[in-house]
Amino acid sequence: MWYAIEGHDGADVLARRIEARPQHLARLVALRDEGRLLLAGPCPAIDAEDPGPAGFSGSIVIAEFASLEAARAWADADPYVVAGVYERVDVRPFRRVLP
């Protein structure tokens, strides 16, 4: 089943986000290579493609996991969680309709 994982950035975490980004992306690439990633990306903190020093308000990942528990475990091990970038992570079942 698909699961939506939404990480919410804390305050003043852009430097930590940048530092943990390579490890974060490596996990997403692994999901993609396994055919389990629908989409992933950050949410700019301002209405701009490149928010610069304003940074990001969080990220969204929609991926396939065997269970809600497996999705939560994957999310809990994210480098952004470990580095203290995310102050909160929500994991919910997701039903894909389109495309």
Short mmCIF file of C-alpha atoms in Angstrom, two decimals:
data_model
loop_
_atom_site.label_atom_id
_atom_site.label_comp_id
_atom_site.label_asym_id
_atom_site.label_seq_id
_atom_site.Cartn_x
_atom_site.Cartn_y
_atom_site.Cartn_z
CA MET A 1 0.00 0.00 0.00
CA TRP A 2 1.03 3.61 -0.52
CA TYR A 3 1.81 5.85 2.46
CA ALA A 4 2.19 9.63 2.67
CA ILE A 5 5.04 10.72 4.90
CA GLU A 6 5.13 14.40 5.76
CA GLY A 7 8.05 15.78 7.71
CA HIS A 8 7.66 19.21 9.29
CA ASP A 9 10.85 21.24 9.69
CA GLY A 10 11.70 22.89 12.97
CA ALA A 11 12.93 26.47 13.24
CA ASP A 12 16.37 27.43 11.94
CA VAL A 13 17.28 23.97 10.62
CA LEU A 14 18.42 24.83 7.08
CA ALA A 15 22.12 24.12 7.83
CA ARG A 16 21.23 20.72 9.35
CA ARG A 17 18.98 19.97 6.37
CA ILE A 18 21.77 20.74 3.91
CA GLU A 19 24.23 18.58 5.86
CA ALA A 20 21.89 15.56 6.06
CA ARG A 21 20.56 15.90 2.48
CA PRO A 22 22.93 13.41 0.76
CA GLN A 23 21.95 10.60 3.15
CA HIS A 24 18.27 11.56 2.92
CA LEU A 25 18.40 11.48 -0.89
CA ALA A 26 20.23 8.14 -0.91
CA ARG A 27 17.31 6.51 0.91
CA LEU A 28 14.85 8.02 -1.58
CA VAL A 29 16.93 6.79 -4.51
CA ALA A 30 16.86 3.30 -3.00
CA LEU A 31 13.05 3.43 -2.81
CA ARG A 32 12.93 4.66 -6.41
CA ASP A 33 15.24 1.92 -7.61
CA GLU A 34 12.99 -0.65 -5.89
CA GLY A 35 9.97 0.80 -7.74
CA ARG A 36 8.38 1.91 -4.45
CA LEU A 37 8.58 5.72 -4.73
CA LEU A 38 5.66 7.67 -6.18
CA LEU A 39 7.03 11.14 -5.43
CA ALA A 40 9.22 13.04 -3.01
CA GLY A 41 10.22 16.62 -2.50
CA PRO A 42 10.62 19.56 -0.14
CA CYS A 43 8.05 22.28 0.59
CA PRO A 44 9.65 25.73 0.27
CA ALA A 45 8.94 28.00 3.23
CA ILE A 46 8.04 30.82 0.82
CA ASP A 47 6.34 30.91 -2.57
CA ALA A 48 9.49 30.34 -4.60
CA GLU A 49 11.12 27.42 -6.39
CA ASP A 50 14.38 28.25 -4.61
CA PRO A 51 13.57 29.70 -1.18
CA GLY A 52 17.20 30.58 -0.45
CA PRO A 53 17.82 31.36 3.23
CA ALA A 54 14.07 31.07 4.01
CA GLY A 55 14.57 27.32 3.69
CA PHE A 56 11.81 24.76 3.76
CA SER A 57 8.77 24.06 5.90
CA GLY A 58 9.13 20.31 5.43
CA SER A 59 9.01 17.49 2.90
CA ILE A 60 6.54 15.05 1.43
CA VAL A 61 7.27 11.44 0.43
CA ILE A 62 4.70 9.06 -1.01
CA ALA A 63 6.03 5.52 -1.16
CA GLU A 64 4.93 1.91 -0.99
CA PHE A 65 5.44 -0.10 2.18
CA ALA A 66 4.16 -3.45 3.45
CA SER A 67 2.34 -1.83 6.38
CA LEU A 68 1.79 1.39 8.28
CA GLU A 69 4.29 0.18 10.86
CA ALA A 70 6.92 -0.37 8.15
CA ALA A 71 6.30 3.12 6.76
CA ARG A 72 6.62 4.65 10.23
CA ALA A 73 9.84 2.73 10.90
CA TRP A 74 11.30 3.94 7.60
CA ALA A 75 10.27 7.53 8.41
CA ASP A 76 11.69 7.35 11.94
CA ALA A 77 15.09 6.35 10.53
CA ASP A 78 15.26 9.26 8.08
CA PRO A 79 18.49 11.27 8.33
CA TYR A 80 16.42 14.44 8.68
CA VAL A 81 14.83 12.96 11.82
CA VAL A 82 18.21 11.87 13.17
CA ALA A 83 19.71 15.32 12.47
CA GLY A 84 16.82 17.13 14.14
CA VAL A 85 15.54 18.77 10.95
CA TYR A 86 12.00 17.47 11.35
CA GLU A 87 10.18 18.44 14.53
CA ARG A 88 7.26 16.20 13.59
CA VAL A 89 6.57 13.44 11.06
CA ASP A 90 3.08 12.36 10.02
CA VAL A 91 2.58 8.99 8.30
CA ARG A 92 -0.78 8.16 6.75
CA PRO A 93 -2.14 5.61 4.29
CA PHE A 94 -2.49 7.08 0.82
CA ARG A 95 -4.85 5.93 -1.91
CA ARG A 96 -3.54 6.72 -5.38
CA VAL A 97 -6.26 7.70 -7.84
CA LEU A 98 -4.52 9.71 -10.58
CA PRO A 99 -2.43 9.35 -12.65
#
